mmCIF file of C-alpha atoms and ligand atoms in Angstrom:
data_model
loop_
_atom_site.group_PDB
_atom_site.id
_atom_site.type_symbol
_atom_site.label_atom_id
_atom_site.label_comp_id
_atom_site.label_asym_id
_atom_site.label_seq_id
_atom_site.Cartn_x
_atom_site.Cartn_y
_atom_site.Cartn_z
ATOM 1 C CA UNK A 1 1.916 49.175 12.782
ATOM 2 C CA UNK A 2 4.418 51.684 14.130
ATOM 3 C CA UNK A 3 7.625 51.130 12.211
ATOM 4 C CA UNK A 4 10.346 50.115 14.618
ATOM 5 C CA UNK A 5 13.821 50.949 13.458
ATOM 6 C CA UNK A 6 16.265 48.272 14.399
ATOM 7 C CA UNK A 7 19.407 50.282 13.742
ATOM 8 C CA UNK A 8 18.102 53.052 16.038
ATOM 9 C CA UNK A 9 17.502 50.492 18.766
ATOM 10 C CA UNK A 10 20.997 49.070 18.414
ATOM 11 C CA UNK A 11 22.819 52.420 18.267
ATOM 12 C CA UNK A 12 23.807 52.532 21.903
ATOM 13 C CA UNK A 13 24.276 48.804 22.300
ATOM 14 C CA UNK A 14 27.543 47.272 23.388
ATOM 15 C CA UNK A 15 27.549 44.486 20.777
ATOM 16 C CA UNK A 16 30.219 42.546 22.662
ATOM 17 C CA UNK A 17 27.943 42.344 25.678
ATOM 18 C CA UNK A 18 24.585 41.247 24.342
ATOM 19 C CA UNK A 19 22.192 39.661 26.829
ATOM 20 C CA UNK A 20 19.816 36.981 25.635
ATOM 21 C CA UNK A 21 16.503 37.729 27.275
ATOM 22 C CA UNK A 22 13.117 36.098 27.443
ATOM 23 C CA UNK A 23 10.151 35.729 29.743
ATOM 24 C CA UNK A 24 10.507 32.908 32.267
ATOM 25 C CA UNK A 25 8.035 30.411 30.848
ATOM 26 C CA UNK A 26 7.330 28.188 27.806
ATOM 27 C CA UNK A 27 10.822 27.352 26.412
ATOM 28 C CA UNK A 28 12.908 29.670 28.612
ATOM 29 C CA UNK A 29 15.017 26.891 30.188
ATOM 30 C CA UNK A 30 16.082 25.826 26.707
ATOM 31 C CA UNK A 31 16.692 29.414 25.521
ATOM 32 C CA UNK A 32 18.855 30.256 28.570
ATOM 33 C CA UNK A 33 20.694 26.960 28.349
ATOM 34 C CA UNK A 34 21.407 27.444 24.626
ATOM 35 C CA UNK A 35 22.580 31.036 25.143
ATOM 36 C CA UNK A 36 24.849 29.942 27.986
ATOM 37 C CA UNK A 37 26.427 27.281 25.763
ATOM 38 C CA UNK A 38 27.249 30.002 23.229
ATOM 39 C CA UNK A 39 28.793 32.243 25.881
ATOM 40 C CA UNK A 40 26.020 34.842 26.215
ATOM 41 C CA UNK A 41 24.816 36.505 29.373
ATOM 42 C CA UNK A 42 21.159 35.746 30.065
ATOM 43 C CA UNK A 43 18.313 37.676 31.647
ATOM 44 C CA UNK A 44 14.958 36.205 32.645
ATOM 45 C CA UNK A 45 11.953 38.489 32.856
ATOM 46 C CA UNK A 46 9.884 36.993 35.649
ATOM 47 C CA UNK A 47 6.267 37.995 36.025
ATOM 48 C CA UNK A 48 5.227 38.493 39.648
ATOM 49 C CA UNK A 49 8.013 36.507 41.262
ATOM 50 C CA UNK A 50 11.016 34.342 40.520
ATOM 51 C CA UNK A 51 9.868 30.766 40.141
ATOM 52 C CA UNK A 52 11.697 28.568 42.629
ATOM 53 C CA UNK A 53 12.141 25.731 40.179
ATOM 54 C CA UNK A 54 14.893 27.599 38.303
ATOM 55 C CA UNK A 55 17.185 26.905 41.282
ATOM 56 C CA UNK A 56 16.814 23.222 40.576
ATOM 57 C CA UNK A 57 18.113 23.679 37.005
ATOM 58 C CA UNK A 58 21.359 25.668 37.262
ATOM 59 C CA UNK A 59 22.184 25.238 33.566
ATOM 60 C CA UNK A 60 18.760 26.547 32.539
ATOM 61 C CA UNK A 61 18.637 29.403 35.022
ATOM 62 C CA UNK A 62 19.261 32.938 33.734
ATOM 63 C CA UNK A 63 22.249 34.851 35.133
ATOM 64 C CA UNK A 64 19.894 37.580 36.288
ATOM 65 C CA UNK A 65 16.170 38.028 36.835
ATOM 66 C CA UNK A 66 14.154 41.139 36.060
ATOM 67 C CA UNK A 67 10.853 41.161 37.926
ATOM 68 C CA UNK A 68 7.752 42.846 36.526
ATOM 69 C CA UNK A 69 4.233 42.887 37.976
ATOM 70 C CA UNK A 70 2.657 41.760 34.735
ATOM 71 C CA UNK A 71 3.591 41.252 31.110
ATOM 72 C CA UNK A 72 2.428 44.706 30.002
ATOM 73 C CA UNK A 73 4.884 46.265 32.460
ATOM 74 C CA UNK A 74 7.709 45.144 30.183
ATOM 75 C CA UNK A 75 6.714 48.074 27.957
ATOM 76 C CA UNK A 76 7.463 50.520 30.803
ATOM 77 C CA UNK A 77 10.979 49.224 31.408
ATOM 78 C CA UNK A 78 12.396 49.244 27.890
ATOM 79 C CA UNK A 79 15.007 51.895 28.785
ATOM 80 C CA UNK A 80 16.344 49.848 31.695
ATOM 81 C CA UNK A 81 16.313 46.722 29.594
ATOM 82 C CA UNK A 82 18.117 48.296 26.654
ATOM 83 C CA UNK A 83 20.867 49.482 29.016
ATOM 84 C CA UNK A 84 21.504 45.797 29.605
ATOM 85 C CA UNK A 85 21.892 45.270 25.817
ATOM 86 C CA UNK A 86 19.022 42.816 25.749
ATOM 87 C CA UNK A 87 18.024 40.860 22.676
ATOM 88 C CA UNK A 88 14.487 39.592 23.205
ATOM 89 C CA UNK A 89 13.728 36.015 22.170
ATOM 90 C CA UNK A 90 9.962 35.850 21.744
ATOM 91 C CA UNK A 91 8.133 32.610 22.473
ATOM 92 C CA UNK A 92 4.447 31.706 22.312
ATOM 93 C CA UNK A 93 3.612 32.758 25.873
ATOM 94 C CA UNK A 94 5.577 35.983 25.537
ATOM 95 C CA UNK A 95 3.585 37.124 22.495
ATOM 96 C CA UNK A 96 0.256 35.881 23.784
ATOM 97 C CA UNK A 97 0.425 37.500 27.213
ATOM 98 C CA UNK A 98 2.085 40.721 26.128
ATOM 99 C CA UNK A 99 -0.551 40.990 23.390
ATOM 100 C CA UNK A 100 0.144 41.080 19.671
ATOM 101 C CA UNK A 101 -0.242 44.860 19.357
ATOM 102 C CA UNK A 102 2.136 45.545 22.241
ATOM 103 C CA UNK A 103 4.607 43.026 20.916
ATOM 104 C CA UNK A 104 4.653 44.790 17.559
ATOM 105 C CA UNK A 105 5.579 48.095 19.175
ATOM 106 C CA UNK A 106 7.961 46.795 21.869
ATOM 107 C CA UNK A 107 10.950 49.092 21.625
ATOM 108 C CA UNK A 108 13.639 46.435 22.104
ATOM 109 C CA UNK A 109 15.643 44.437 19.543
ATOM 110 C CA UNK A 110 13.766 41.211 18.999
ATOM 111 C CA UNK A 111 14.897 38.006 17.309
ATOM 112 C CA UNK A 112 12.964 37.279 14.087
ATOM 113 C CA UNK A 113 10.715 39.330 11.859
ATOM 114 C CA UNK A 114 7.827 40.734 13.868
ATOM 115 C CA UNK A 115 5.787 41.374 10.728
ATOM 116 C CA UNK A 116 5.099 37.643 10.591
ATOM 117 C CA UNK A 117 2.620 38.082 13.424
ATOM 118 C CA UNK A 118 0.214 39.903 11.116
ATOM 119 C CA UNK A 119 0.179 36.883 8.792
ATOM 120 C CA UNK A 120 0.162 34.187 11.408
ATOM 121 C CA UNK A 121 -2.530 35.538 13.727
ATOM 122 C CA UNK A 122 -5.119 36.212 11.026
ATOM 123 C CA UNK A 123 -6.531 32.870 9.828
ATOM 124 C CA UNK A 124 -7.366 34.230 6.356
ATOM 125 C CA UNK A 125 -3.883 35.621 5.833
ATOM 126 C CA UNK A 126 -2.292 32.474 7.223
ATOM 127 C CA UNK A 127 -4.248 30.393 4.686
ATOM 128 C CA UNK A 128 -3.261 32.738 1.855
ATOM 129 C CA UNK A 129 0.416 32.442 2.832
ATOM 130 C CA UNK A 130 0.450 28.656 3.155
ATOM 131 C CA UNK A 131 -1.770 27.874 0.161
ATOM 132 C CA UNK A 132 0.101 30.271 -2.113
ATOM 133 C CA UNK A 133 3.247 28.447 -0.995
ATOM 134 C CA UNK A 134 1.630 25.318 -2.443
ATOM 135 C CA UNK A 135 0.851 23.588 0.867
ATOM 136 C CA UNK A 136 -2.390 21.702 1.381
ATOM 137 C CA UNK A 137 -4.473 22.865 4.312
ATOM 138 C CA UNK A 138 -7.528 21.134 5.740
ATOM 139 C CA UNK A 139 -10.637 22.172 3.870
ATOM 140 C CA UNK A 140 -12.528 25.025 5.507
ATOM 141 C CA UNK A 141 -16.283 24.642 5.906
ATOM 142 C CA UNK A 142 -17.779 28.118 5.593
ATOM 143 C CA UNK A 143 -21.394 27.210 6.331
ATOM 144 C CA UNK A 144 -22.020 24.887 9.315
ATOM 145 C CA UNK A 145 -25.056 23.476 7.497
ATOM 146 C CA UNK A 146 -22.618 21.922 5.025
ATOM 147 C CA UNK A 147 -21.012 19.703 7.684
ATOM 148 C CA UNK A 148 -21.132 16.190 6.240
ATOM 149 C CA UNK A 149 -17.882 14.763 7.634
ATOM 150 C CA UNK A 150 -16.008 15.009 10.957
ATOM 151 C CA UNK A 151 -14.913 18.603 11.513
ATOM 152 C CA UNK A 152 -12.968 20.438 14.183
ATOM 153 C CA UNK A 153 -14.368 23.741 15.382
ATOM 154 C CA UNK A 154 -11.759 26.244 16.525
ATOM 155 C CA UNK A 155 -12.541 29.395 18.427
ATOM 156 C CA UNK A 156 -10.521 32.431 17.395
ATOM 157 C CA UNK A 157 -7.780 33.427 19.762
ATOM 158 C CA UNK A 158 -8.282 30.259 21.854
ATOM 159 C CA UNK A 159 -4.784 29.117 22.719
ATOM 160 C CA UNK A 160 -3.560 25.619 23.379
ATOM 161 C CA UNK A 161 -6.634 24.101 21.747
ATOM 162 C CA UNK A 162 -8.939 25.259 24.542
ATOM 163 C CA UNK A 163 -12.622 24.847 23.785
ATOM 164 C CA UNK A 164 -12.065 23.224 20.370
ATOM 165 C CA UNK A 165 -14.519 20.459 19.602
ATOM 166 C CA UNK A 166 -15.254 17.790 17.038
ATOM 167 C CA UNK A 167 -18.632 17.612 15.304
ATOM 168 C CA UNK A 168 -19.808 15.081 12.794
ATOM 169 C CA UNK A 169 -23.143 16.619 11.886
ATOM 170 C CA UNK A 170 -24.776 20.040 11.754
ATOM 171 C CA UNK A 171 -26.986 19.026 14.705
ATOM 172 C CA UNK A 172 -23.984 18.176 16.827
ATOM 173 C CA UNK A 173 -22.367 21.476 15.862
ATOM 174 C CA UNK A 174 -25.479 23.378 16.911
ATOM 175 C CA UNK A 175 -25.587 21.631 20.262
ATOM 176 C CA UNK A 176 -21.966 22.413 21.080
ATOM 177 C CA UNK A 177 -21.242 25.824 19.586
ATOM 178 C CA UNK A 178 -20.919 28.831 21.875
ATOM 179 C CA UNK A 179 -22.852 31.393 19.875
ATOM 180 C CA UNK A 180 -21.087 34.555 21.019
ATOM 181 C CA UNK A 181 -17.604 33.424 19.953
ATOM 182 C CA UNK A 182 -15.932 33.689 16.547
ATOM 183 C CA UNK A 183 -14.957 30.318 15.117
ATOM 184 C CA UNK A 184 -13.536 28.488 12.117
ATOM 185 C CA UNK A 185 -14.634 25.043 10.967
ATOM 186 C CA UNK A 186 -12.048 22.746 9.411
ATOM 187 C CA UNK A 187 -12.254 19.253 8.034
ATOM 188 C CA UNK A 188 -10.918 16.941 10.794
ATOM 189 C CA UNK A 189 -7.942 15.384 9.034
ATOM 190 C CA UNK A 190 -7.427 11.702 9.763
ATOM 191 C CA UNK A 191 -3.835 10.656 10.095
ATOM 192 C CA UNK A 192 -0.841 11.099 12.356
ATOM 193 C CA UNK A 193 0.330 14.461 13.659
ATOM 194 C CA UNK A 194 3.846 15.794 13.207
ATOM 195 C CA UNK A 195 4.941 19.228 14.392
ATOM 196 C CA UNK A 196 7.983 20.137 12.288
ATOM 197 C CA UNK A 197 10.570 22.493 13.763
ATOM 198 C CA UNK A 198 12.552 24.416 11.173
ATOM 199 C CA UNK A 199 15.198 27.111 11.397
ATOM 200 C CA UNK A 200 15.657 29.588 8.559
ATOM 201 C CA UNK A 201 18.795 31.680 8.377
ATOM 202 C CA UNK A 202 18.762 34.511 5.840
ATOM 203 C CA UNK A 203 22.494 35.053 6.439
ATOM 204 C CA UNK A 204 24.069 31.576 6.351
ATOM 205 C CA UNK A 205 24.327 29.252 3.362
ATOM 206 C CA UNK A 206 25.445 26.057 5.034
ATOM 207 C CA UNK A 207 22.177 24.087 4.977
ATOM 208 C CA UNK A 208 19.271 23.422 2.536
ATOM 209 C CA UNK A 209 19.846 26.330 0.151
ATOM 210 C CA UNK A 210 17.116 28.828 -0.614
ATOM 211 C CA UNK A 211 17.054 31.886 -2.895
ATOM 212 C CA UNK A 212 18.575 33.695 0.078
ATOM 213 C CA UNK A 213 20.137 31.891 3.026
ATOM 214 C CA UNK A 214 19.319 28.328 4.043
ATOM 215 C CA UNK A 215 16.953 26.099 5.962
ATOM 216 C CA UNK A 216 17.468 23.479 8.665
ATOM 217 C CA UNK A 217 15.181 20.909 10.228
ATOM 218 C CA UNK A 218 16.070 20.797 13.914
ATOM 219 C CA UNK A 219 13.474 18.430 15.335
ATOM 220 C CA UNK A 220 9.855 17.310 15.392
ATOM 221 C CA UNK A 221 7.419 16.424 18.129
ATOM 222 C CA UNK A 222 3.878 15.334 18.728
ATOM 223 C CA UNK A 223 1.837 17.295 21.203
ATOM 224 C CA UNK A 224 0.214 15.477 24.058
ATOM 225 C CA UNK A 225 -3.304 16.821 24.283
ATOM 226 C CA UNK A 226 -5.785 16.186 27.021
ATOM 227 C CA UNK A 227 -8.272 14.651 26.946
ATOM 228 C CA UNK A 228 -8.293 13.520 23.291
ATOM 229 C CA UNK A 229 -5.011 11.580 23.474
ATOM 230 C CA UNK A 230 -5.956 9.434 26.471
ATOM 231 C CA UNK A 231 -9.724 9.470 26.532
ATOM 232 C CA UNK A 232 -9.951 6.046 24.898
ATOM 233 C CA UNK A 233 -8.839 4.520 28.199
ATOM 234 C CA UNK A 234 -12.374 5.049 29.379
ATOM 235 C CA UNK A 235 -14.213 3.830 26.286
ATOM 236 C CA UNK A 236 -14.712 4.768 22.653
ATOM 237 C CA UNK A 237 -15.206 8.436 21.918
ATOM 238 C CA UNK A 238 -18.685 7.686 20.535
ATOM 239 C CA UNK A 239 -19.632 5.907 23.768
ATOM 240 C CA UNK A 240 -18.348 8.774 25.888
ATOM 241 C CA UNK A 241 -20.036 11.424 23.778
ATOM 242 C CA UNK A 242 -23.351 9.702 24.421
ATOM 243 C CA UNK A 243 -22.681 10.279 28.116
ATOM 244 C CA UNK A 244 -21.955 13.945 27.402
ATOM 245 C CA UNK A 245 -18.168 13.533 27.827
ATOM 246 C CA UNK A 246 -16.472 15.357 24.961
ATOM 247 C CA UNK A 247 -12.755 15.154 24.141
ATOM 248 C CA UNK A 248 -10.731 18.353 24.465
ATOM 249 C CA UNK A 249 -7.447 19.498 22.900
ATOM 250 C CA UNK A 250 -5.536 21.186 25.701
ATOM 251 C CA UNK A 251 -1.770 20.814 25.296
ATOM 252 C CA UNK A 252 -0.109 19.366 28.398
ATOM 253 C CA UNK A 253 3.246 18.240 27.038
ATOM 254 C CA UNK A 254 5.321 17.189 24.050
ATOM 255 C CA UNK A 255 6.503 13.812 22.841
ATOM 256 C CA UNK A 256 9.672 13.312 20.749
ATOM 257 C CA UNK A 257 9.171 11.695 17.395
ATOM 258 C CA UNK A 258 10.938 10.951 14.106
ATOM 259 C CA UNK A 259 9.414 10.463 10.698
ATOM 260 C CA UNK A 260 9.895 7.931 7.891
ATOM 261 C CA UNK A 261 13.050 9.092 6.177
ATOM 262 C CA UNK A 262 11.338 8.959 2.771
ATOM 263 C CA UNK A 263 9.111 11.852 3.845
ATOM 264 C CA UNK A 264 12.007 14.217 4.530
ATOM 265 C CA UNK A 265 12.284 15.590 0.962
ATOM 266 C CA UNK A 266 8.672 16.731 1.236
ATOM 267 C CA UNK A 267 9.346 18.236 4.676
ATOM 268 C CA UNK A 268 12.105 20.386 3.188
ATOM 269 C CA UNK A 269 10.059 21.289 0.094
ATOM 270 C CA UNK A 270 7.264 22.546 2.337
ATOM 271 C CA UNK A 271 9.560 24.487 4.655
ATOM 272 C CA UNK A 272 11.391 26.048 1.708
ATOM 273 C CA UNK A 273 8.153 27.077 -0.006
ATOM 274 C CA UNK A 274 6.855 28.670 3.188
ATOM 275 C CA UNK A 275 10.044 30.704 3.577
ATOM 276 C CA UNK A 276 10.197 31.780 -0.088
ATOM 277 C CA UNK A 277 6.567 32.913 0.017
ATOM 278 C CA UNK A 278 7.157 34.760 3.282
ATOM 279 C CA UNK A 279 10.026 36.673 1.680
ATOM 280 C CA UNK A 280 7.622 37.883 -1.043
ATOM 281 C CA UNK A 281 4.835 38.690 1.382
ATOM 282 C CA UNK A 282 6.539 40.410 4.297
ATOM 283 C CA UNK A 283 10.312 40.132 4.082
ATOM 284 C CA UNK A 284 10.640 36.608 5.426
ATOM 285 C CA UNK A 285 9.991 34.431 8.478
ATOM 286 C CA UNK A 286 13.345 34.478 10.267
ATOM 287 C CA UNK A 287 14.736 31.869 12.664
ATOM 288 C CA UNK A 288 12.558 29.143 14.119
ATOM 289 C CA UNK A 289 9.113 28.266 12.858
ATOM 290 C CA UNK A 290 6.899 25.220 13.123
ATOM 291 C CA UNK A 291 4.499 23.629 10.655
ATOM 292 C CA UNK A 292 1.745 21.691 12.390
ATOM 293 C CA UNK A 293 0.784 18.828 10.116
ATOM 294 C CA UNK A 294 -1.223 15.670 9.773
ATOM 295 C CA UNK A 295 0.136 12.924 7.507
ATOM 296 C CA UNK A 296 -2.669 10.963 5.882
ATOM 297 C CA UNK A 297 -2.632 7.306 4.909
ATOM 298 C CA UNK A 298 -1.794 8.424 1.357
ATOM 299 C CA UNK A 299 1.360 9.911 2.952
ATOM 300 C CA UNK A 300 0.228 13.418 2.141
ATOM 301 C CA UNK A 301 0.802 16.335 4.471
ATOM 302 C CA UNK A 302 -2.026 18.593 5.496
ATOM 303 C CA UNK A 303 -0.818 21.666 7.330
ATOM 304 C CA UNK A 304 -3.302 23.085 9.809
ATOM 305 C CA UNK A 305 -1.222 25.828 11.419
ATOM 306 C CA UNK A 306 2.100 27.676 11.414
ATOM 307 C CA UNK A 307 3.849 29.057 14.503
ATOM 308 C CA UNK A 308 6.503 31.548 13.588
ATOM 309 C CA UNK A 309 8.826 31.377 16.579
ATOM 310 C CA UNK A 310 10.310 28.828 18.957
ATOM 311 C CA UNK A 311 7.588 26.365 19.989
ATOM 312 C CA UNK A 312 7.460 24.333 23.193
ATOM 313 C CA UNK A 313 7.644 21.185 21.065
ATOM 314 C CA UNK A 314 11.408 21.808 20.822
ATOM 315 C CA UNK A 315 11.787 21.351 24.591
ATOM 316 C CA UNK A 316 12.405 17.579 24.492
ATOM 317 C CA UNK A 317 15.631 18.356 22.608
ATOM 318 C CA UNK A 318 17.740 20.478 24.959
ATOM 319 C CA UNK A 319 20.664 18.191 24.202
ATOM 320 C CA UNK A 320 19.863 17.756 20.527
ATOM 321 C CA UNK A 321 17.429 15.728 18.438
ATOM 322 C CA UNK A 322 17.949 12.843 15.982
ATOM 323 C CA UNK A 323 18.008 15.552 13.273
ATOM 324 C CA UNK A 324 20.071 18.285 14.929
ATOM 325 C CA UNK A 325 22.674 15.682 15.922
ATOM 326 C CA UNK A 326 23.355 15.422 12.185
ATOM 327 C CA UNK A 327 24.140 19.133 12.080
ATOM 328 C CA UNK A 328 26.111 19.530 15.287
ATOM 329 C CA UNK A 329 26.122 17.563 18.542
ATOM 330 C CA UNK A 330 24.125 19.051 21.399
ATOM 331 C CA UNK A 331 22.249 21.585 19.272
ATOM 332 C CA UNK A 332 18.885 22.705 20.636
ATOM 333 C CA UNK A 333 16.700 25.313 18.957
ATOM 334 C CA UNK A 334 17.574 27.670 21.830
ATOM 335 C CA UNK A 335 21.251 27.172 21.123
ATOM 336 C CA UNK A 336 20.730 27.591 17.368
ATOM 337 C CA UNK A 337 19.069 30.968 18.008
ATOM 338 C CA UNK A 338 22.051 32.039 20.128
ATOM 339 C CA UNK A 339 24.443 30.905 17.390
ATOM 340 C CA UNK A 340 22.597 32.967 14.800
ATOM 341 C CA UNK A 341 22.831 36.075 16.974
ATOM 342 C CA UNK A 342 26.510 35.421 17.622
ATOM 343 C CA UNK A 343 27.255 34.972 13.922
ATOM 344 C CA UNK A 344 25.236 38.059 12.931
ATOM 345 C CA UNK A 345 26.918 40.151 15.585
ATOM 346 C CA UNK A 346 30.370 39.089 14.432
ATOM 347 C CA UNK A 347 29.565 39.844 10.766
ATOM 348 C CA UNK A 348 27.712 43.067 11.578
ATOM 349 C CA UNK A 349 24.446 41.589 10.265
ATOM 350 C CA UNK A 350 22.225 41.936 13.328
ATOM 351 C CA UNK A 351 19.835 44.109 11.316
ATOM 352 C CA UNK A 352 19.109 41.077 9.093
ATOM 353 C CA UNK A 353 17.818 38.839 11.868
ATOM 354 C CA UNK A 354 16.382 41.235 14.452
ATOM 355 C CA UNK A 355 13.403 43.514 14.185
HETATM 356 P P1 LIG C 1 -4.319 24.269 16.742
HETATM 357 O O1 LIG C 1 -4.662 25.248 17.824
HETATM 358 O O2 LIG C 1 -4.812 24.696 15.375
HETATM 359 O O3 LIG C 1 -2.854 23.915 16.786
HETATM 360 O O4 LIG C 1 -5.114 22.921 17.069
HETATM 361 C C1 LIG C 1 -5.066 22.268 18.325
HETATM 362 C C2 LIG C 1 -5.064 20.773 18.114
HETATM 363 O O5 LIG C 1 -6.247 20.343 17.430
HETATM 364 C C3 LIG C 1 -3.932 20.266 17.248
HETATM 365 O O6 LIG C 1 -2.738 20.104 17.974
HETATM 366 C C4 LIG C 1 -4.467 18.956 16.717
HETATM 367 O O7 LIG C 1 -4.378 17.908 17.646
HETATM 368 C C5 LIG C 1 -5.924 19.270 16.526
HETATM 369 N N1 LIG C 1 -6.236 19.730 15.161
HETATM 370 C C6 LIG C 1 -6.237 21.018 14.734
HETATM 371 N N2 LIG C 1 -6.655 21.100 13.460
HETATM 372 C C7 LIG C 1 -6.920 19.841 13.062
HETATM 373 C C8 LIG C 1 -7.441 19.273 11.855
HETATM 374 N N3 LIG C 1 -7.789 20.024 10.813
HETATM 375 N N4 LIG C 1 -7.616 17.928 11.803
HETATM 376 C C9 LIG C 1 -7.319 17.162 12.873
HETATM 377 N N5 LIG C 1 -6.864 17.637 14.049
HETATM 378 C C10 LIG C 1 -6.667 18.960 14.151
#
């Protein structure tokens, strides 16, 4: 990875005129809205054209658009963008479409620690990180012939759950697997799903205290996935599978949710452990991250994935969640990111939260 030097990138910046910038998709309405609430200028990088729907949401519309033909073009315009004092807020679509390698070398100040991508996008490293932090992950089945319980088969690089399938036997696996693709097999964990949205600040001590900085829980959601979440309307999954209709896991939206209050200590223990381990491994996961979990009937958490930036599951909470309301009224994740940048800028600590 080419080492990007954050202080070099910030040298010519007018720190009083920072522009919060992201690609117009995913959680951009929330990011622009949060930045606006904190008094920042905003810039939306629009791919191809400006989407008309932004006009219908004046409080989520960026002050200015910057049009590129495709995501990769962003790399060609870094000089123009840095003249506008942009701070890039990466989101899932941004990283995916720009490509991980390009994202790592993007010569613009970016919120969070980019090194996290190397740990998050490699399933072996992700497991090492989370398990060494003491979290329980679903069991991995290395040899498909050992399938003797419901499993979920995940293709590498498949985003939004596309192509994932459930198998209950080796035979079923063989019938469904696409041979030319890389995959991982995990125990299908029975329980209820909670996607936990944390915010870690390495520079502020006013929340759940860690060895350095502190941790907040801003919200949680449950993803709405088609067809698995609605398929039962047509019949039992077993019945449908006999007809060759298999459930899929494509994310179409997000549903707000809260959790039994008695589980919150565990939620914080897990978040804290993930941050502390990340500090040892690569200097820390900074800002927003999400643990994707299933809670079993024994009330145990199994964590099947981590996303180390703002996730779309925070979108139901533009005007705050039942958790963030207990921190500050009207606090979205987008706004919390803007606050962190504002605080760091004022204290001359931008180097601690940007990379
Ligand atoms: P992922 O891409 O890993 O976030 O998985 C996509 C979706 O598959 C999740 O949102 C869950 O609904 C489901 N899923 C993933 N892993 C598991 C698992 N081990 N057990 C049960 N459901 C899972």
